[in-house]
């Protein structure tokens, strides 16, 4: 596995996983939104440009894309783009809050090949979920999931971001997914987008990190993680997966206006590699970007060099470090050895993304979020 990780770290001719945010428009205002979505950007790719990008990805050898937003189903051409992809050899997995999955949409989704869907929900009950995602969103997500199940779709995903308020609900969320014929997807909270302002209050405690690690080890054969939690490998037993930062190496992000970033969690000018509208399109950005070339070079262990767990945790998440003001060769802010907490105490100002489409102004400095706890 170590040899494979080293090989992938040098980059591939095409990304294994490409995330494509179709729009910044969103009907919700989630406090941890990675892309600070809300208002549509008038410069977003047109239908023709989106279809041309799908064709380019097919020629490049990209087998599937993760489509998100914002809320991707807000775009009137959503199904046009998705159907063009799935009928031309590019599979699609899209994330949605479920608002626009009525019975007709559920039947249409369930009838399509090479299409998967994940419905976002961040709590087993409305109090926990709605404090993060907004009033009524728990009911909306459950209704959408039931419509997909009733339409005959199986193995769609319920996708949760783990926070300190839902760690104790993991068993219940897994049972909920099972009851719907769905699969649970569990991801890590990153301090990106609006998440930068809520991370201090929402991210799991050190004790909860250990609970998450044990729970994932016990349920890893039934739960997807997208390699979100490789920083927890420092606890001793490695989680399933590649367990590496794939930014600019095997993953990247295309945003609604065609900007290409190293990963979905670092929407910041420092990690912008180019634009799909540039000469040579996405292919040239992926293969020739100086930023991606730099990321593919062997990295320094930096402050983690003396830690015996570095080979399995790889220093943790680049985005988590960057947006909490830590150096990229420093420890992960949630380092289970305590180094992250010590580094945070001495960290400088936290960077702020220059991309924010929130529907209401946001404070620049982190602020606490009032949540209902069980």
Tab-separated table of C-alpha atoms in Angstrom:
chain	number	residue	atom	x	y	z
A	1	UNK	CA	0.000	0.000	0.000
A	2	UNK	CA	2.870	2.402	0.813
A	3	UNK	CA	4.347	1.905	-2.666
A	4	UNK	CA	0.954	2.632	-4.255
A	5	UNK	CA	0.516	5.804	-2.208
A	6	UNK	CA	4.000	6.967	-3.221
A	7	UNK	CA	3.171	6.343	-6.878
A	8	UNK	CA	-0.157	8.167	-6.714
A	9	UNK	CA	1.476	11.068	-4.901
A	10	UNK	CA	3.411	11.822	-8.079
A	11	UNK	CA	0.157	12.377	-9.951
A	12	UNK	CA	-1.747	10.608	-12.708
A	13	UNK	CA	-2.565	11.445	-16.314
A	14	UNK	CA	-6.174	12.017	-15.214
A	15	UNK	CA	-7.738	12.508	-11.779
A	16	UNK	CA	-9.261	9.478	-10.112
A	17	UNK	CA	-11.895	11.662	-8.541
A	18	UNK	CA	-12.952	15.024	-9.893
A	19	UNK	CA	-15.417	17.173	-7.972
A	20	UNK	CA	-17.431	19.603	-10.070
A	21	UNK	CA	-19.524	22.260	-8.396
A	22	UNK	CA	-22.185	23.099	-10.985
A	23	UNK	CA	-23.447	26.239	-9.289
A	24	UNK	CA	-22.970	28.417	-6.238
A	25	UNK	CA	-26.743	28.896	-6.061
A	26	UNK	CA	-28.350	27.186	-3.081
A	27	UNK	CA	-31.658	27.387	-1.271
A	28	UNK	CA	-29.971	26.566	2.051
A	29	UNK	CA	-27.439	28.357	4.230
A	30	UNK	CA	-25.569	25.536	5.981
A	31	UNK	CA	-23.116	26.812	8.573
A	32	UNK	CA	-20.347	24.437	7.423
A	33	UNK	CA	-20.730	24.901	3.643
A	34	UNK	CA	-17.333	24.288	2.030
A	35	UNK	CA	-17.997	26.636	-0.882
A	36	UNK	CA	-19.891	29.398	0.967
A	37	UNK	CA	-22.744	28.902	-1.480
A	38	UNK	CA	-25.999	30.801	-1.733
A	39	UNK	CA	-26.068	33.200	-4.679
A	40	UNK	CA	-25.562	32.127	-8.281
A	41	UNK	CA	-22.454	33.513	-9.985
A	42	UNK	CA	-23.472	35.029	-13.342
A	43	UNK	CA	-20.190	33.805	-14.854
A	44	UNK	CA	-20.950	30.110	-14.291
A	45	UNK	CA	-20.326	27.730	-17.184
A	46	UNK	CA	-23.091	27.653	-19.781
A	47	UNK	CA	-24.825	24.444	-20.796
A	48	UNK	CA	-22.656	24.232	-23.906
A	49	UNK	CA	-19.473	24.787	-21.893
A	50	UNK	CA	-20.533	22.183	-19.348
A	51	UNK	CA	-21.212	19.590	-22.035
A	52	UNK	CA	-17.885	20.398	-23.704
A	53	UNK	CA	-16.154	19.850	-20.362
A	54	UNK	CA	-17.841	16.450	-20.006
A	55	UNK	CA	-16.523	15.504	-23.460
A	56	UNK	CA	-13.033	16.647	-22.505
A	57	UNK	CA	-13.120	14.626	-19.304
A	58	UNK	CA	-14.180	11.537	-21.273
A	59	UNK	CA	-11.269	11.983	-23.687
A	60	UNK	CA	-8.912	12.483	-20.754
A	61	UNK	CA	-10.013	9.195	-19.211
A	62	UNK	CA	-12.014	10.441	-16.223
A	63	UNK	CA	-14.459	7.661	-15.377
A	64	UNK	CA	-16.729	9.537	-13.024
A	65	UNK	CA	-17.262	12.933	-11.449
A	66	UNK	CA	-18.729	14.066	-8.143
A	67	UNK	CA	-21.213	16.823	-8.910
A	68	UNK	CA	-22.205	19.271	-6.217
A	69	UNK	CA	-22.750	22.933	-5.516
A	70	UNK	CA	-24.459	24.869	-4.096
A	71	UNK	CA	-27.452	22.785	-4.907
A	72	UNK	CA	-26.815	21.307	-8.377
A	73	UNK	CA	-30.465	20.509	-9.066
A	74	UNK	CA	-31.241	24.241	-9.042
A	75	UNK	CA	-29.729	24.447	-12.516
A	76	UNK	CA	-32.442	23.977	-15.119
A	77	UNK	CA	-30.019	22.051	-17.310
A	78	UNK	CA	-29.018	19.686	-14.485
A	79	UNK	CA	-30.473	16.560	-16.098
A	80	UNK	CA	-29.216	17.615	-19.537
A	81	UNK	CA	-25.639	17.719	-18.249
A	82	UNK	CA	-25.935	14.558	-16.163
A	83	UNK	CA	-27.567	12.523	-18.926
A	84	UNK	CA	-24.930	13.648	-21.409
A	85	UNK	CA	-22.243	12.422	-19.015
A	86	UNK	CA	-23.792	9.069	-18.140
A	87	UNK	CA	-24.610	8.179	-21.739
A	88	UNK	CA	-21.072	9.039	-22.840
A	89	UNK	CA	-19.035	6.962	-20.452
A	90	UNK	CA	-18.633	9.419	-17.574
A	91	UNK	CA	-20.401	8.228	-14.441
A	92	UNK	CA	-21.897	10.746	-12.056
A	93	UNK	CA	-22.334	10.863	-8.309
A	94	UNK	CA	-24.145	13.994	-7.234
A	95	UNK	CA	-24.772	15.541	-3.836
A	96	UNK	CA	-28.078	17.194	-3.030
A	97	UNK	CA	-30.018	18.497	-0.058
A	98	UNK	CA	-33.061	16.717	-1.464
A	99	UNK	CA	-35.295	19.750	-1.904
A	100	UNK	CA	-35.870	19.160	-5.606
A	101	UNK	CA	-36.315	15.395	-5.508
A	102	UNK	CA	-40.045	15.075	-6.066
A	103	UNK	CA	-41.591	11.779	-7.147
A	104	UNK	CA	-40.951	12.437	-10.836
A	105	UNK	CA	-37.300	13.354	-10.239
A	106	UNK	CA	-36.837	10.284	-8.037
A	107	UNK	CA	-38.156	8.003	-10.777
A	108	UNK	CA	-35.934	9.690	-13.363
A	109	UNK	CA	-32.849	9.341	-11.174
A	110	UNK	CA	-33.611	5.709	-10.347
A	111	UNK	CA	-33.996	4.839	-14.035
A	112	UNK	CA	-30.556	6.112	-15.064
A	113	UNK	CA	-27.449	3.979	-15.365
A	114	UNK	CA	-24.052	5.086	-14.009
A	115	UNK	CA	-25.731	7.584	-11.692
A	116	UNK	CA	-25.488	7.675	-7.928
A	117	UNK	CA	-26.853	10.246	-5.515
A	118	UNK	CA	-25.986	11.221	-1.987
A	119	UNK	CA	-28.408	13.125	0.188
A	120	UNK	CA	-26.864	15.377	2.813
A	121	UNK	CA	-28.118	15.032	6.379
A	122	UNK	CA	-26.184	15.920	9.509
A	123	UNK	CA	-28.203	14.481	12.343
A	124	UNK	CA	-30.494	11.636	13.281
A	125	UNK	CA	-33.132	14.088	14.533
A	126	UNK	CA	-34.296	17.547	13.433
A	127	UNK	CA	-32.760	19.332	16.428
A	128	UNK	CA	-29.242	18.144	15.597
A	129	UNK	CA	-29.511	18.393	11.818
A	130	UNK	CA	-31.488	21.614	11.477
A	131	UNK	CA	-29.167	23.565	13.771
A	132	UNK	CA	-26.496	23.117	11.084
A	133	UNK	CA	-28.504	22.930	7.853
A	134	UNK	CA	-31.594	25.035	8.575
A	135	UNK	CA	-35.174	24.589	9.740
A	136	UNK	CA	-37.059	21.771	8.053
A	137	UNK	CA	-34.032	20.303	6.283
A	138	UNK	CA	-34.104	17.015	8.186
A	139	UNK	CA	-37.667	16.344	7.054
A	140	UNK	CA	-36.760	17.343	3.486
A	141	UNK	CA	-33.775	14.964	3.353
A	142	UNK	CA	-35.710	12.014	4.767
A	143	UNK	CA	-38.595	12.618	2.362
A	144	UNK	CA	-36.214	12.695	-0.611
A	145	UNK	CA	-34.528	9.486	0.549
A	146	UNK	CA	-37.869	7.717	0.864
A	147	UNK	CA	-38.879	8.845	-2.604
A	148	UNK	CA	-35.694	7.369	-4.041
A	149	UNK	CA	-36.284	4.139	-2.153
A	150	UNK	CA	-39.911	4.004	-3.342
A	151	UNK	CA	-38.703	4.580	-6.922
A	152	UNK	CA	-36.599	1.439	-6.624
A	153	UNK	CA	-33.174	3.034	-6.208
A	154	UNK	CA	-30.836	1.069	-3.991
A	155	UNK	CA	-27.454	1.863	-2.502
A	156	UNK	CA	-27.873	5.606	-2.816
A	157	UNK	CA	-26.004	7.428	-0.073
A	158	UNK	CA	-26.901	9.300	3.082
A	159	UNK	CA	-23.962	11.648	3.533
A	160	UNK	CA	-23.112	13.148	6.915
A	161	UNK	CA	-20.400	15.508	8.092
A	162	UNK	CA	-19.280	14.372	11.535
A	163	UNK	CA	-19.510	17.065	14.205
A	164	UNK	CA	-19.251	16.941	17.967
A	165	UNK	CA	-23.061	16.996	18.058
A	166	UNK	CA	-23.701	13.866	15.997
A	167	UNK	CA	-20.825	11.524	16.912
A	168	UNK	CA	-23.102	9.693	19.342
A	169	UNK	CA	-25.666	9.243	16.533
A	170	UNK	CA	-23.472	7.226	14.177
A	171	UNK	CA	-25.122	3.915	15.053
A	172	UNK	CA	-28.572	5.407	14.526
A	173	UNK	CA	-27.592	7.016	11.226
A	174	UNK	CA	-26.216	3.713	9.968
A	175	UNK	CA	-29.474	1.998	10.957
A	176	UNK	CA	-31.433	4.732	9.170
A	177	UNK	CA	-29.433	4.217	5.984
A	178	UNK	CA	-29.967	0.460	6.217
A	179	UNK	CA	-33.707	0.930	6.637
A	180	UNK	CA	-33.841	2.925	3.406
A	181	UNK	CA	-31.710	0.521	1.385
A	182	UNK	CA	-29.021	3.206	1.331
A	183	UNK	CA	-25.353	3.342	2.293
A	184	UNK	CA	-23.917	5.697	4.880
A	185	UNK	CA	-21.143	8.079	3.841
A	186	UNK	CA	-19.232	9.729	6.667
A	187	UNK	CA	-16.946	12.696	6.041
A	188	UNK	CA	-14.726	14.930	8.096
A	189	UNK	CA	-15.598	18.534	8.938
A	190	UNK	CA	-13.144	20.929	7.316
A	191	UNK	CA	-12.624	24.595	8.258
A	192	UNK	CA	-13.321	25.636	4.649
A	193	UNK	CA	-15.854	28.133	3.320
A	194	UNK	CA	-18.394	28.945	6.021
A	195	UNK	CA	-16.941	25.999	7.901
A	196	UNK	CA	-14.041	28.276	8.818
A	197	UNK	CA	-16.392	30.240	11.072
A	198	UNK	CA	-18.090	27.237	12.672
A	199	UNK	CA	-15.160	24.793	12.897
A	200	UNK	CA	-14.031	25.779	16.399
A	201	UNK	CA	-17.477	25.036	17.780
A	202	UNK	CA	-18.376	22.060	15.596
A	203	UNK	CA	-15.279	19.917	15.153
A	204	UNK	CA	-15.151	16.749	17.287
A	205	UNK	CA	-13.216	16.768	20.522
A	206	UNK	CA	-10.062	14.695	20.962
A	207	UNK	CA	-12.009	12.016	22.838
A	208	UNK	CA	-14.612	11.951	20.078
A	209	UNK	CA	-11.876	11.554	17.450
A	210	UNK	CA	-10.952	8.295	19.158
A	211	UNK	CA	-14.583	7.212	19.185
A	212	UNK	CA	-14.836	7.951	15.447
A	213	UNK	CA	-11.673	5.962	14.753
A	214	UNK	CA	-12.928	2.911	16.626
A	215	UNK	CA	-16.377	3.167	15.058
A	216	UNK	CA	-14.963	3.339	11.534
A	217	UNK	CA	-12.737	0.341	12.197
A	218	UNK	CA	-15.764	-1.611	13.399
A	219	UNK	CA	-18.044	-0.563	10.519
A	220	UNK	CA	-15.610	0.151	7.674
A	221	UNK	CA	-17.036	-2.597	5.476
A	222	UNK	CA	-20.436	-0.870	5.459
A	223	UNK	CA	-19.485	2.810	5.501
A	224	UNK	CA	-17.824	5.096	2.943
A	225	UNK	CA	-15.400	7.783	4.085
A	226	UNK	CA	-13.672	9.116	0.965
A	227	UNK	CA	-10.369	8.800	2.858
A	228	UNK	CA	-11.486	11.690	5.096
A	229	UNK	CA	-9.992	10.424	8.330
A	230	UNK	CA	-6.440	9.298	7.565
A	231	UNK	CA	-5.161	11.658	10.279
A	232	UNK	CA	-6.668	9.170	12.758
A	233	UNK	CA	-4.282	6.431	11.640
A	234	UNK	CA	-1.819	7.838	14.158
A	235	UNK	CA	-3.912	6.093	16.805
A	236	UNK	CA	-2.296	2.839	15.687
A	237	UNK	CA	-4.709	0.906	13.509
A	238	UNK	CA	-5.042	2.195	9.938
A	239	UNK	CA	-8.433	2.752	8.374
A	240	UNK	CA	-9.279	1.200	4.990
A	241	UNK	CA	-8.432	3.285	1.920
A	242	UNK	CA	-5.526	5.073	0.279
A	243	UNK	CA	-5.010	7.285	3.332
A	244	UNK	CA	-3.265	10.176	1.627
A	245	UNK	CA	-3.833	13.772	0.637
A	246	UNK	CA	-4.699	13.556	-3.050
A	247	UNK	CA	-4.829	17.311	-3.712
A	248	UNK	CA	-3.584	18.003	-7.233
A	249	UNK	CA	-2.344	14.422	-7.434
A	250	UNK	CA	-5.432	12.244	-7.846
A	251	UNK	CA	-8.223	14.718	-7.041
A	252	UNK	CA	-9.163	18.298	-7.831
A	253	UNK	CA	-12.144	20.636	-8.002
A	254	UNK	CA	-13.766	22.503	-10.886
A	255	UNK	CA	-15.944	25.309	-9.580
A	256	UNK	CA	-19.038	26.825	-11.248
A	257	UNK	CA	-17.040	29.416	-13.219
A	258	UNK	CA	-14.454	26.878	-14.414
A	259	UNK	CA	-11.717	27.637	-11.902
A	260	UNK	CA	-9.674	24.534	-11.048
A	261	UNK	CA	-8.501	24.086	-7.454
A	262	UNK	CA	-6.247	21.466	-5.918
A	263	UNK	CA	-9.091	19.921	-3.924
A	264	UNK	CA	-12.698	20.680	-2.913
A	265	UNK	CA	-11.574	21.916	0.498
A	266	UNK	CA	-9.117	24.637	-0.577
A	267	UNK	CA	-11.159	27.144	-2.561
A	268	UNK	CA	-8.588	29.887	-2.172
A	269	UNK	CA	-6.490	31.811	-4.682
A	270	UNK	CA	-3.317	30.175	-3.381
A	271	UNK	CA	-4.583	26.787	-4.596
A	272	UNK	CA	-6.126	27.873	-7.899
A	273	UNK	CA	-4.345	26.080	-10.740
A	274	UNK	CA	-6.114	27.578	-13.768
A	275	UNK	CA	-9.465	27.698	-15.519
A	276	UNK	CA	-11.214	25.351	-17.921
A	277	UNK	CA	-11.769	28.333	-20.216
A	278	UNK	CA	-8.008	28.871	-20.541
A	279	UNK	CA	-6.202	27.719	-23.683
A	280	UNK	CA	-5.874	23.944	-23.541
A	281	UNK	CA	-8.826	23.585	-21.172
A	282	UNK	CA	-8.901	21.340	-18.134
A	283	UNK	CA	-6.420	18.875	-19.623
A	284	UNK	CA	-3.657	21.462	-19.768
A	285	UNK	CA	-4.406	22.666	-16.251
A	286	UNK	CA	-4.239	19.116	-14.872
A	287	UNK	CA	-1.083	18.115	-16.708
A	288	UNK	CA	0.896	21.358	-16.847
A	289	UNK	CA	-0.118	23.509	-13.879
A	290	UNK	CA	2.909	24.674	-11.904
A	291	UNK	CA	0.869	24.392	-8.710
A	292	UNK	CA	-0.007	20.759	-9.366
A	293	UNK	CA	3.600	20.028	-10.334
A	294	UNK	CA	4.722	21.436	-6.988
A	295	UNK	CA	2.130	19.410	-5.054
A	296	UNK	CA	3.321	16.240	-6.804
A	297	UNK	CA	6.865	16.692	-5.574
A	298	UNK	CA	7.852	14.696	-2.469
A	299	UNK	CA	6.798	16.702	0.554
A	300	UNK	CA	8.693	17.500	3.703
A	301	UNK	CA	7.529	16.009	6.980
A	302	UNK	CA	8.341	19.340	8.562
A	303	UNK	CA	7.280	19.555	12.184
A	304	UNK	CA	6.057	15.941	12.020
A	305	UNK	CA	9.442	14.485	11.020
A	306	UNK	CA	10.187	13.124	14.480
A	307	UNK	CA	6.745	11.535	14.879
A	308	UNK	CA	6.613	7.783	14.428
A	309	UNK	CA	3.101	7.988	13.033
A	310	UNK	CA	3.969	10.223	10.069
A	311	UNK	CA	4.121	7.365	7.559
A	312	UNK	CA	0.497	6.447	8.260
A	313	UNK	CA	-1.100	9.849	8.855
A	314	UNK	CA	1.070	11.805	6.358
A	315	UNK	CA	0.704	14.965	8.415
A	316	UNK	CA	-3.060	15.093	7.918
A	317	UNK	CA	-5.241	17.346	5.773
A	318	UNK	CA	-3.702	20.248	3.850
A	319	UNK	CA	-6.945	22.250	3.870
A	320	UNK	CA	-7.492	21.771	7.597
A	321	UNK	CA	-4.027	23.116	8.251
A	322	UNK	CA	-4.230	26.020	5.816
A	323	UNK	CA	-7.560	27.408	6.996
A	324	UNK	CA	-6.606	27.196	10.672
A	325	UNK	CA	-3.438	29.222	10.072
A	326	UNK	CA	-1.000	26.316	10.359
A	327	UNK	CA	1.910	25.735	7.953
A	328	UNK	CA	1.372	23.045	5.331
A	329	UNK	CA	4.292	21.041	6.749
A	330	UNK	CA	2.911	21.393	10.254
A	331	UNK	CA	0.647	19.019	12.168
A	332	UNK	CA	-3.021	18.534	11.414
A	333	UNK	CA	-5.094	20.776	13.720
A	334	UNK	CA	-6.847	17.626	14.963
A	335	UNK	CA	-3.610	15.662	15.450
A	336	UNK	CA	-4.471	12.913	17.914
A	337	UNK	CA	-1.020	13.242	19.476
A	338	UNK	CA	-1.885	16.732	20.707
A	339	UNK	CA	0.543	18.531	18.387
A	340	UNK	CA	-2.287	20.259	16.515
A	341	UNK	CA	-3.718	21.785	19.654
A	342	UNK	CA	-0.308	23.098	20.638
A	343	UNK	CA	0.292	24.486	17.148
A	344	UNK	CA	-3.114	26.202	17.083
A	345	UNK	CA	-2.223	28.060	20.261
A	346	UNK	CA	0.672	29.688	18.382
A	347	UNK	CA	-0.955	29.964	14.920
A	348	UNK	CA	-1.103	33.224	13.040
A	349	UNK	CA	-4.160	34.808	11.383
A	350	UNK	CA	-6.423	32.376	9.576
A	351	UNK	CA	-6.673	32.803	5.793
A	352	UNK	CA	-10.077	33.709	4.400
A	353	UNK	CA	-11.267	32.402	1.039
A	354	UNK	CA	-11.745	35.059	-1.612
A	355	UNK	CA	-14.781	33.124	-2.888
A	356	UNK	CA	-17.995	33.731	-0.928
A	357	UNK	CA	-21.470	33.574	-2.413
A	358	UNK	CA	-23.326	33.508	0.893
A	359	UNK	CA	-26.707	35.185	0.723
A	360	UNK	CA	-25.902	37.360	3.715
A	361	UNK	CA	-22.602	38.955	4.755
A	362	UNK	CA	-20.392	36.831	6.965
A	363	UNK	CA	-17.937	37.972	9.634
A	364	UNK	CA	-14.313	37.414	8.710
A	365	UNK	CA	-13.242	36.088	12.097
A	366	UNK	CA	-14.505	32.758	13.481
A	367	UNK	CA	-17.648	33.058	15.581
A	368	UNK	CA	-19.408	30.511	17.802
A	369	UNK	CA	-22.560	28.908	16.485
A	370	UNK	CA	-25.463	28.320	18.849
A	371	UNK	CA	-26.570	24.729	18.475
A	372	UNK	CA	-29.167	22.609	20.175
A	373	UNK	CA	-27.444	19.685	21.880
A	374	UNK	CA	-28.954	16.468	23.069
